[in-house]
Amino acid sequence: MSEICIKCGLPKELCMCESIAKESQQIIVKTEKKKFGKIYTIITGIDQKEINIKELSKKLKSKFASGGTVKEGNIELQGNHKQHIKEFLISAGFAPESIKAR
Ligand SMILES: [Zn+2]
């Protein structure tokens, strides 16, 4: 008898839960031009059940000394920080391969 996954009820060797969770943790960093031509760096795809997104946005704001908000589960930071955010997220414990910069 093999172990049964408590999430989906399938035997562990058929269970896809873990790979689905990893895919949902796919973080995308992109820039967006908003009102008045202001550039924002948007971080999307963070699983709020696993990560305290408000806490993370606070850290990002002080690290990059810029304003920002959390909107619909996305972090929006003023300015273009795309080059440095990946580094920051890795140092915050995210897997490098889960972060895509667009
Ligand atoms: Zn499962």
GROMACS .gro file of N, CA, C and O and ligand atoms in nm:
model
  409
    1MET      N    1   0.083  -0.122   0.000
    1MET     CA    2   0.000   0.000   0.000
    1MET      C    3   0.086   0.126   0.000
    1MET      O    4   0.176   0.141   0.081
    2SER      N    5   0.057   0.213  -0.093
    2SER     CA    6   0.133   0.337  -0.096
    2SER      C    7   0.061   0.446  -0.014
    2SER      O    8  -0.056   0.434   0.018
    3GLU      N    9   0.134   0.548   0.014
    3GLU     CA   10   0.079   0.659   0.090
    3GLU      C   11  -0.025   0.736   0.007
    3GLU      O   12  -0.013   0.746  -0.113
    4ILE      N   13  -0.125   0.788   0.074
    4ILE     CA   14  -0.229   0.866   0.008
    4ILE      C   15  -0.211   1.014   0.041
    4ILE      O   16  -0.188   1.051   0.155
    5CYS      N   17  -0.224   1.096  -0.062
    5CYS     CA   18  -0.215   1.241  -0.042
    5CYS      C   19  -0.341   1.289   0.029
    5CYS      O   20  -0.452   1.257  -0.013
    6ILE      N   21  -0.324   1.368   0.134
    6ILE     CA   22  -0.442   1.415   0.208
    6ILE      C   23  -0.516   1.526   0.132
    6ILE      O   24  -0.632   1.553   0.160
    7LYS      N   25  -0.450   1.588   0.034
    7LYS     CA   26  -0.515   1.696  -0.041
    7LYS      C   27  -0.609   1.641  -0.149
    7LYS      O   28  -0.723   1.683  -0.161
    8CYS      N   29  -0.557   1.550  -0.233
    8CYS     CA   30  -0.635   1.505  -0.348
    8CYS      C   31  -0.685   1.362  -0.334
    8CYS      O   32  -0.767   1.316  -0.412
    9GLY      N   33  -0.634   1.289  -0.235
    9GLY     CA   34  -0.681   1.153  -0.213
    9GLY      C   35  -0.620   1.048  -0.304
    9GLY      O   36  -0.658   0.932  -0.299
   10LEU      N   37  -0.528   1.091  -0.390
   10LEU     CA   38  -0.461   0.996  -0.481
   10LEU      C   39  -0.336   0.941  -0.413
   10LEU      O   40  -0.280   1.004  -0.325
   11PRO      N   41  -0.294   0.821  -0.459
   11PRO     CA   42  -0.165   0.772  -0.410
   11PRO      C   43  -0.055   0.872  -0.442
   11PRO      O   44  -0.061   0.939  -0.546
   12LYS      N   45   0.045   0.880  -0.355
   12LYS     CA   46   0.151   0.980  -0.370
   12LYS      C   47   0.217   0.981  -0.508
   12LYS      O   48   0.252   1.086  -0.559
   13GLU      N   49   0.230   0.861  -0.570
   13GLU     CA   50   0.298   0.860  -0.700
   13GLU      C   51   0.212   0.917  -0.813
   13GLU      O   52   0.263   0.952  -0.919
   14LEU      N   53   0.082   0.931  -0.792
   14LEU     CA   54  -0.005   0.991  -0.893
   14LEU      C   55  -0.039   1.136  -0.861
   14LEU      O   56  -0.092   1.209  -0.945
   15CYS      N   57  -0.010   1.176  -0.740
   15CYS     CA   58  -0.049   1.308  -0.691
   15CYS      C   59   0.029   1.419  -0.763
   15CYS      O   60   0.148   1.410  -0.784
   16MET      N   61  -0.046   1.523  -0.802
   16MET     CA   62   0.015   1.636  -0.872
   16MET      C   63   0.019   1.761  -0.784
   16MET      O   64   0.060   1.868  -0.830
   17CYS      N   65  -0.027   1.748  -0.661
   17CYS     CA   66  -0.042   1.866  -0.576
   17CYS      C   67   0.085   1.950  -0.564
   17CYS      O   68   0.082   2.072  -0.575
   18GLU      N   69   0.197   1.882  -0.544
   18GLU     CA   70   0.319   1.956  -0.521
   18GLU      C   71   0.364   2.034  -0.645
   18GLU      O   72   0.403   2.149  -0.637
   19SER      N   73   0.352   1.971  -0.763
   19SER     CA   74   0.394   2.043  -0.883
   19SER      C   75   0.298   2.156  -0.915
   19SER      O   76   0.337   2.259  -0.968
   20ILE      N   77   0.169   2.136  -0.882
   20ILE     CA   78   0.073   2.245  -0.903
   20ILE      C   79   0.107   2.362  -0.811
   20ILE      O   80   0.106   2.477  -0.853
   21ALA      N   81   0.141   2.331  -0.687
   21ALA     CA   82   0.176   2.436  -0.591
   21ALA      C   83   0.299   2.514  -0.639
   21ALA      O   84   0.305   2.635  -0.628
   22LYS      N   85   0.395   2.441  -0.695
   22LYS     CA   86   0.516   2.508  -0.745
   22LYS      C   87   0.484   2.599  -0.862
   22LYS      O   88   0.537   2.708  -0.873
   23GLU      N   89   0.396   2.551  -0.951
   23GLU     CA   90   0.357   2.634  -1.065
   23GLU      C   91   0.285   2.759  -1.021
   23GLU      O   92   0.305   2.866  -1.077
   24SER      N   93   0.200   2.746  -0.920
   24SER     CA   94   0.123   2.862  -0.874
   24SER      C   95   0.214   2.963  -0.806
   24SER      O   96   0.179   3.078  -0.788
   25GLN      N   97   0.331   2.918  -0.768
   25GLN     CA   98   0.429   3.003  -0.702
   25GLN      C   99   0.518   3.076  -0.803
   25GLN      O  100   0.619   3.133  -0.769
   26GLN      N  101   0.475   3.067  -0.930
   26GLN     CA  102   0.552   3.131  -1.037
   26GLN      C  103   0.539   3.284  -1.026
   26GLN      O  104   0.433   3.339  -1.049
   27ILE      N  105   0.647   3.347  -0.990
   27ILE     CA  106   0.644   3.491  -0.967
   27ILE      C  107   0.688   3.563  -1.094
   27ILE      O  108   0.790   3.527  -1.155
   28ILE      N  109   0.611   3.662  -1.133
   28ILE     CA  110   0.646   3.740  -1.250
   28ILE      C  111   0.671   3.884  -1.209
   28ILE      O  112   0.591   3.944  -1.137
   29VAL      N  113   0.786   3.936  -1.253
   29VAL     CA  114   0.820   4.075  -1.226
   29VAL      C  115   0.814   4.149  -1.359
   29VAL      O  116   0.879   4.110  -1.455
   30LYS      N  117   0.734   4.253  -1.364
   30LYS     CA  118   0.723   4.329  -1.488
   30LYS      C  119   0.708   4.477  -1.457
   30LYS      O  120   0.679   4.515  -1.342
   31THR      N  121   0.728   4.559  -1.559
   31THR     CA  122   0.706   4.702  -1.538
   31THR      C  123   0.583   4.744  -1.617
   31THR      O  124   0.548   4.684  -1.718
   32GLU      N  125   0.517   4.847  -1.566
   32GLU     CA  126   0.396   4.895  -1.628
   32GLU      C  127   0.394   5.046  -1.621
   32GLU      O  128   0.432   5.104  -1.520
   33LYS      N  129   0.352   5.106  -1.732
   33LYS     CA  130   0.339   5.251  -1.732
   33LYS      C  131   0.197   5.285  -1.689
   33LYS      O  132   0.101   5.233  -1.744
   34LYS      N  133   0.186   5.370  -1.589
   34LYS     CA  134   0.053   5.405  -1.540
   34LYS      C  135   0.024   5.552  -1.567
   34LYS      O  136   0.092   5.615  -1.646
   35LYS      N  137  -0.077   5.599  -1.495
   35LYS     CA  138  -0.118   5.738  -1.509
   35LYS      C  139   0.001   5.835  -1.503
   35LYS      O  140   0.094   5.813  -1.427
   36PHE      N  141  -0.003   5.938  -1.584
   36PHE     CA  142   0.098   6.043  -1.587
   36PHE      C  143   0.235   5.988  -1.627
   36PHE      O  144   0.338   6.047  -1.594
   37GLY      N  145   0.237   5.875  -1.696
   37GLY     CA  146   0.362   5.818  -1.746
   37GLY      C  147   0.454   5.762  -1.640
   37GLY      O  148   0.571   5.738  -1.666
   38LYS      N  149   0.400   5.740  -1.520
   38LYS     CA  150   0.483   5.685  -1.413
   38LYS      C  151   0.507   5.536  -1.434
   38LYS      O  152   0.414   5.462  -1.468
   39ILE      N  153   0.630   5.493  -1.411
   39ILE     CA  154   0.663   5.351  -1.424
   39ILE      C  155   0.646   5.282  -1.289
   39ILE      O  156   0.690   5.332  -1.186
   40TYR      N  157   0.581   5.168  -1.293
   40TYR     CA  158   0.566   5.085  -1.174
   40TYR      C  159   0.626   4.948  -1.199
   40TYR      O  160   0.618   4.896  -1.309
   41THR      N  161   0.686   4.892  -1.097
   41THR     CA  162   0.731   4.754  -1.103
   41THR      C  163   0.624   4.668  -1.035
   41THR      O  164   0.590   4.693  -0.920
   42ILE      N  165   0.571   4.572  -1.108
   42ILE     CA  166   0.463   4.488  -1.057
   42ILE      C  167   0.516   4.347  -1.030
   42ILE      O  168   0.583   4.288  -1.115
   43ILE      N  169   0.487   4.296  -0.912
   43ILE     CA  170   0.525   4.159  -0.878
   43ILE      C  171   0.396   4.080  -0.863
   43ILE      O  172   0.316   4.107  -0.773
   44THR      N  173   0.376   3.982  -0.949
   44THR     CA  174   0.253   3.904  -0.943
   44THR      C  175   0.284   3.756  -0.924
   44THR      O  176   0.396   3.711  -0.946
   45GLY      N  177   0.182   3.682  -0.884
   45GLY     CA  178   0.195   3.537  -0.875
   45GLY      C  179   0.236   3.486  -0.739
   45GLY      O  180   0.258   3.367  -0.722
   46ILE      N  181   0.247   3.574  -0.642
   46ILE     CA  182   0.285   3.528  -0.508
   46ILE      C  183   0.165   3.466  -0.438
   46ILE      O  184   0.057   3.523  -0.438
   47ASP      N  185   0.186   3.348  -0.382
   47ASP     CA  186   0.079   3.278  -0.312
   47ASP      C  187   0.060   3.338  -0.173
   47ASP      O  188   0.142   3.321  -0.085
   48GLN      N  189  -0.050   3.409  -0.158
   48GLN     CA  190  -0.072   3.481  -0.031
   48GLN      C  191  -0.098   3.388   0.086
   48GLN      O  192  -0.089   3.430   0.201
   49LYS      N  193  -0.134   3.264   0.057
   49LYS     CA  194  -0.156   3.169   0.166
   49LYS      C  195  -0.023   3.130   0.230
   49LYS      O  196  -0.017   3.093   0.346
   50GLU      N  197   0.083   3.137   0.150
   50GLU     CA  198   0.212   3.094   0.201
   50GLU      C  199   0.303   3.212   0.236
   50GLU      O  200   0.395   3.198   0.315
   51ILE      N  201   0.277   3.324   0.175
   51ILE     CA  202   0.366   3.438   0.194
   51ILE      C  203   0.288   3.560   0.242
   51ILE      O  204   0.181   3.591   0.189
   52ASN      N  205   0.343   3.626   0.341
   52ASN     CA  206   0.282   3.750   0.392
   52ASN      C  207   0.319   3.864   0.297
   52ASN      O  208   0.426   3.923   0.304
   53ILE      N  209   0.228   3.891   0.206
   53ILE     CA  210   0.255   3.983   0.096
   53ILE      C  211   0.269   4.128   0.146
   53ILE      O  212   0.348   4.206   0.093
   54LYS      N  213   0.194   4.161   0.250
   54LYS     CA  214   0.204   4.297   0.306
   54LYS      C  215   0.341   4.321   0.368
   54LYS      O  216   0.402   4.427   0.350
   55GLU      N  217   0.388   4.218   0.439
   55GLU     CA  218   0.519   4.225   0.501
   55GLU      C  219   0.628   4.237   0.393
   55GLU      O  220   0.721   4.316   0.406
   56LEU      N  221   0.612   4.159   0.288
   56LEU     CA  222   0.709   4.162   0.179
   56LEU      C  223   0.710   4.298   0.109
   56LEU      O  224   0.816   4.351   0.077
   57SER      N  225   0.593   4.355   0.089
   57SER     CA  226   0.589   4.485   0.022
   57SER      C  227   0.651   4.594   0.110
   57SER      O  228   0.715   4.686   0.061
   58LYS      N  229   0.635   4.579   0.241
   58LYS     CA  230   0.698   4.673   0.335
   58LYS      C  231   0.850   4.669   0.320
   58LYS      O  232   0.918   4.770   0.314
   59LYS      N  233   0.903   4.546   0.315
   59LYS     CA  234   1.047   4.528   0.300
   59LYS      C  235   1.095   4.585   0.167
   59LYS      O  236   1.200   4.649   0.160
   60LEU      N  237   1.018   4.561   0.062
   60LEU     CA  238   1.055   4.612  -0.070
   60LEU      C  239   1.057   4.764  -0.072
   60LEU      O  240   1.147   4.826  -0.127
   61LYS      N  241   0.956   4.822  -0.009
   61LYS     CA  242   0.947   4.968  -0.008
   61LYS      C  243   1.066   5.031   0.063
   61LYS      O  244   1.119   5.131   0.017
   62SER      N  245   1.107   4.971   0.177
   62SER     CA  246   1.220   5.032   0.247
   62SER      C  247   1.351   5.001   0.175
   62SER      O  248   1.441   5.085   0.168
   63LYS      N  249   1.360   4.881   0.117
   63LYS     CA  250   1.482   4.845   0.042
   63LYS      C  251   1.504   4.938  -0.078
   63LYS      O  252   1.614   4.983  -0.104
   64PHE      N  253   1.397   4.964  -0.152
   64PHE     CA  254   1.411   5.044  -0.273
   64PHE      C  255   1.371   5.190  -0.252
   64PHE      O  256   1.367   5.268  -0.346
   65ALA      N  257   1.341   5.224  -0.126
   65ALA     CA  258   1.306   5.361  -0.090
   65ALA      C  259   1.204   5.422  -0.185
   65ALA      O  260   1.221   5.531  -0.238
   66SER      N  261   1.097   5.346  -0.208
   66SER     CA  262   0.994   5.397  -0.297
   66SER      C  263   0.856   5.363  -0.243
   66SER      O  264   0.840   5.277  -0.157
   67GLY      N  265   0.757   5.433  -0.295
   67GLY     CA  266   0.621   5.406  -0.254
   67GLY      C  267   0.569   5.281  -0.322
   67GLY      O  268   0.625   5.234  -0.420
   68GLY      N  269   0.463   5.227  -0.266
   68GLY     CA  270   0.406   5.109  -0.328
   68GLY      C  271   0.279   5.065  -0.258
   68GLY      O  272   0.248   5.111  -0.149
   69THR      N  273   0.206   4.976  -0.324
   69THR     CA  274   0.083   4.925  -0.268
   69THR      C  275   0.069   4.777  -0.297
   69THR      O  276   0.140   4.723  -0.382
   70VAL      N  277  -0.023   4.714  -0.225
   70VAL     CA  278  -0.062   4.578  -0.256
   70VAL      C  279  -0.201   4.584  -0.315
   70VAL      O  280  -0.293   4.639  -0.254
   71LYS      N  281  -0.214   4.536  -0.438
   71LYS     CA  282  -0.343   4.543  -0.506
   71LYS      C  283  -0.376   4.409  -0.567
   71LYS      O  284  -0.300   4.356  -0.647
   72GLU      N  285  -0.489   4.353  -0.527
   72GLU     CA  286  -0.535   4.224  -0.580
   72GLU      C  287  -0.426   4.117  -0.577
   72GLU      O  288  -0.408   4.042  -0.672
   73GLY      N  289  -0.352   4.116  -0.467
   73GLY     CA  290  -0.249   4.013  -0.453
   73GLY      C  291  -0.119   4.043  -0.526
   73GLY      O  292  -0.028   3.962  -0.526
   74ASN      N  293  -0.113   4.159  -0.590
   74ASN     CA  294   0.011   4.199  -0.657
   74ASN      C  295   0.078   4.310  -0.578
   74ASN      O  296   0.010   4.391  -0.516
   75ILE      N  297   0.210   4.312  -0.583
   75ILE     CA  298   0.282   4.423  -0.523
   75ILE      C  299   0.316   4.522  -0.633
   75ILE      O  300   0.370   4.484  -0.737
   76GLU      N  301   0.281   4.647  -0.611
   76GLU     CA  302   0.312   4.751  -0.709
   76GLU      C  303   0.406   4.851  -0.646
   76GLU      O  304   0.376   4.913  -0.546
   77LEU      N  305   0.524   4.863  -0.704
   77LEU     CA  306   0.626   4.953  -0.651
   77LEU      C  307   0.651   5.065  -0.750
   77LEU      O  308   0.663   5.040  -0.870
   78GLN      N  309   0.662   5.185  -0.699
   78GLN     CA  310   0.692   5.297  -0.788
   78GLN      C  311   0.834   5.289  -0.838
   78GLN      O  312   0.926   5.260  -0.763
   79GLY      N  313   0.849   5.316  -0.966
   79GLY     CA  314   0.982   5.314  -1.027
   79GLY      C  315   1.014   5.181  -1.092
   79GLY      O  316   0.943   5.083  -1.073
   80ASN      N  317   1.122   5.178  -1.168
   80ASN     CA  318   1.163   5.056  -1.235
   80ASN      C  319   1.273   4.988  -1.155
   80ASN      O  320   1.387   5.032  -1.155
   81HIS      N  321   1.237   4.880  -1.084
   81HIS     CA  322   1.334   4.809  -1.001
   81HIS      C  323   1.353   4.666  -1.048
   81HIS      O  324   1.402   4.582  -0.974
   82LYS      N  325   1.310   4.642  -1.171
   82LYS     CA  326   1.309   4.505  -1.224
   82LYS      C  327   1.444   4.435  -1.209
   82LYS      O  328   1.451   4.318  -1.174
   83GLN      N  329   1.552   4.508  -1.233
   83GLN     CA  330   1.686   4.448  -1.230
   83GLN      C  331   1.723   4.397  -1.091
   83GLN      O  332   1.797   4.301  -1.078
   84HIS      N  333   1.672   4.464  -0.989
   84HIS     CA  334   1.718   4.434  -0.853
   84HIS      C  335   1.620   4.350  -0.772
   84HIS      O  336   1.656   4.293  -0.671
   85ILE      N  337   1.496   4.345  -0.818
   85ILE     CA  338   1.395   4.275  -0.739
   85ILE      C  339   1.420   4.125  -0.734
   85ILE      O  340   1.401   4.062  -0.631
   86LYS      N  341   1.465   4.069  -0.845
   86LYS     CA  342   1.492   3.925  -0.845
   86LYS      C  343   1.596   3.890  -0.738
   86LYS      O  344   1.574   3.799  -0.658
   87GLU      N  345   1.704   3.965  -0.737
   87GLU     CA  346   1.808   3.946  -0.635
   87GLU      C  347   1.750   3.955  -0.495
   87GLU      O  348   1.780   3.874  -0.408
   88PHE      N  349   1.666   4.056  -0.475
   88PHE     CA  350   1.607   4.077  -0.344
   88PHE      C  351   1.519   3.958  -0.305
   88PHE      O  352   1.526   3.908  -0.193
   89LEU      N  353   1.437   3.911  -0.399
   89LEU     CA  354   1.346   3.800  -0.370
   89LEU      C  355   1.424   3.672  -0.339
   89LEU      O  356   1.386   3.596  -0.251
   90ILE      N  357   1.534   3.652  -0.411
   90ILE     CA  358   1.618   3.535  -0.383
   90ILE      C  359   1.675   3.544  -0.242
   90ILE      O  360   1.671   3.447  -0.166
   91SER      N  361   1.720   3.663  -0.205
   91SER     CA  362   1.775   3.679  -0.070
   91SER      C  363   1.665   3.666   0.036
   91SER      O  364   1.692   3.635   0.151
   92ALA      N  365   1.540   3.688  -0.005
   92ALA     CA  366   1.428   3.673   0.088
   92ALA      C  367   1.380   3.528   0.095
   92ALA      O  368   1.284   3.498   0.165
   93GLY      N  369   1.444   3.440   0.018
   93GLY     CA  370   1.415   3.298   0.031
   93GLY      C  371   1.337   3.235  -0.083
   93GLY      O  372   1.302   3.118  -0.076
   94PHE      N  373   1.312   3.310  -0.190
   94PHE     CA  374   1.242   3.252  -0.304
   94PHE      C  375   1.341   3.178  -0.394
   94PHE      O  376   1.457   3.215  -0.403
   95ALA      N  377   1.290   3.075  -0.460
   95ALA     CA  378   1.375   2.999  -0.551
   95ALA      C  379   1.400   3.080  -0.678
   95ALA      O  380   1.305   3.132  -0.736
   96PRO      N  381   1.527   3.089  -0.719
   96PRO     CA  382   1.559   3.168  -0.839
   96PRO      C  383   1.477   3.125  -0.962
   96PRO      O  384   1.434   3.210  -1.041
   97GLU      N  385   1.453   2.992  -0.976
   97GLU     CA  386   1.381   2.946  -1.094
   97GLU      C  387   1.231   2.975  -1.088
   97GLU      O  388   1.161   2.958  -1.187
   98SER      N  389   1.183   3.022  -0.974
   98SER     CA  390   1.040   3.055  -0.966
   98SER      C  391   1.014   3.201  -0.999
   98SER      O  392   0.900   3.246  -1.000
   99ILE      N  393   1.120   3.276  -1.028
   99ILE     CA  394   1.103   3.419  -1.056
   99ILE      C  395   1.135   3.447  -1.202
   99ILE      O  396   1.245   3.418  -1.249
  100LYS      N  397   1.037   3.502  -1.271
  100LYS     CA  398   1.060   3.540  -1.410
  100LYS      C  399   1.048   3.692  -1.423
  100LYS      O  400   0.950   3.750  -1.379
  101ALA      N  401   1.149   3.752  -1.482
  101ALA     CA  402   1.142   3.895  -1.506
  101ALA      C  403   1.106   3.916  -1.653
  101ALA      O  404   1.166   3.857  -1.741
  102ARG      N  405   1.006   3.995  -1.677
  102ARG     CA  406   0.963   4.023  -1.813
  102ARG      C  407   1.016   4.154  -1.862
  102ARG      O  408   1.012   4.251  -1.789
  103ZN      ZN  409  -0.229   1.530  -0.395
   0.00000   0.00000   0.00000
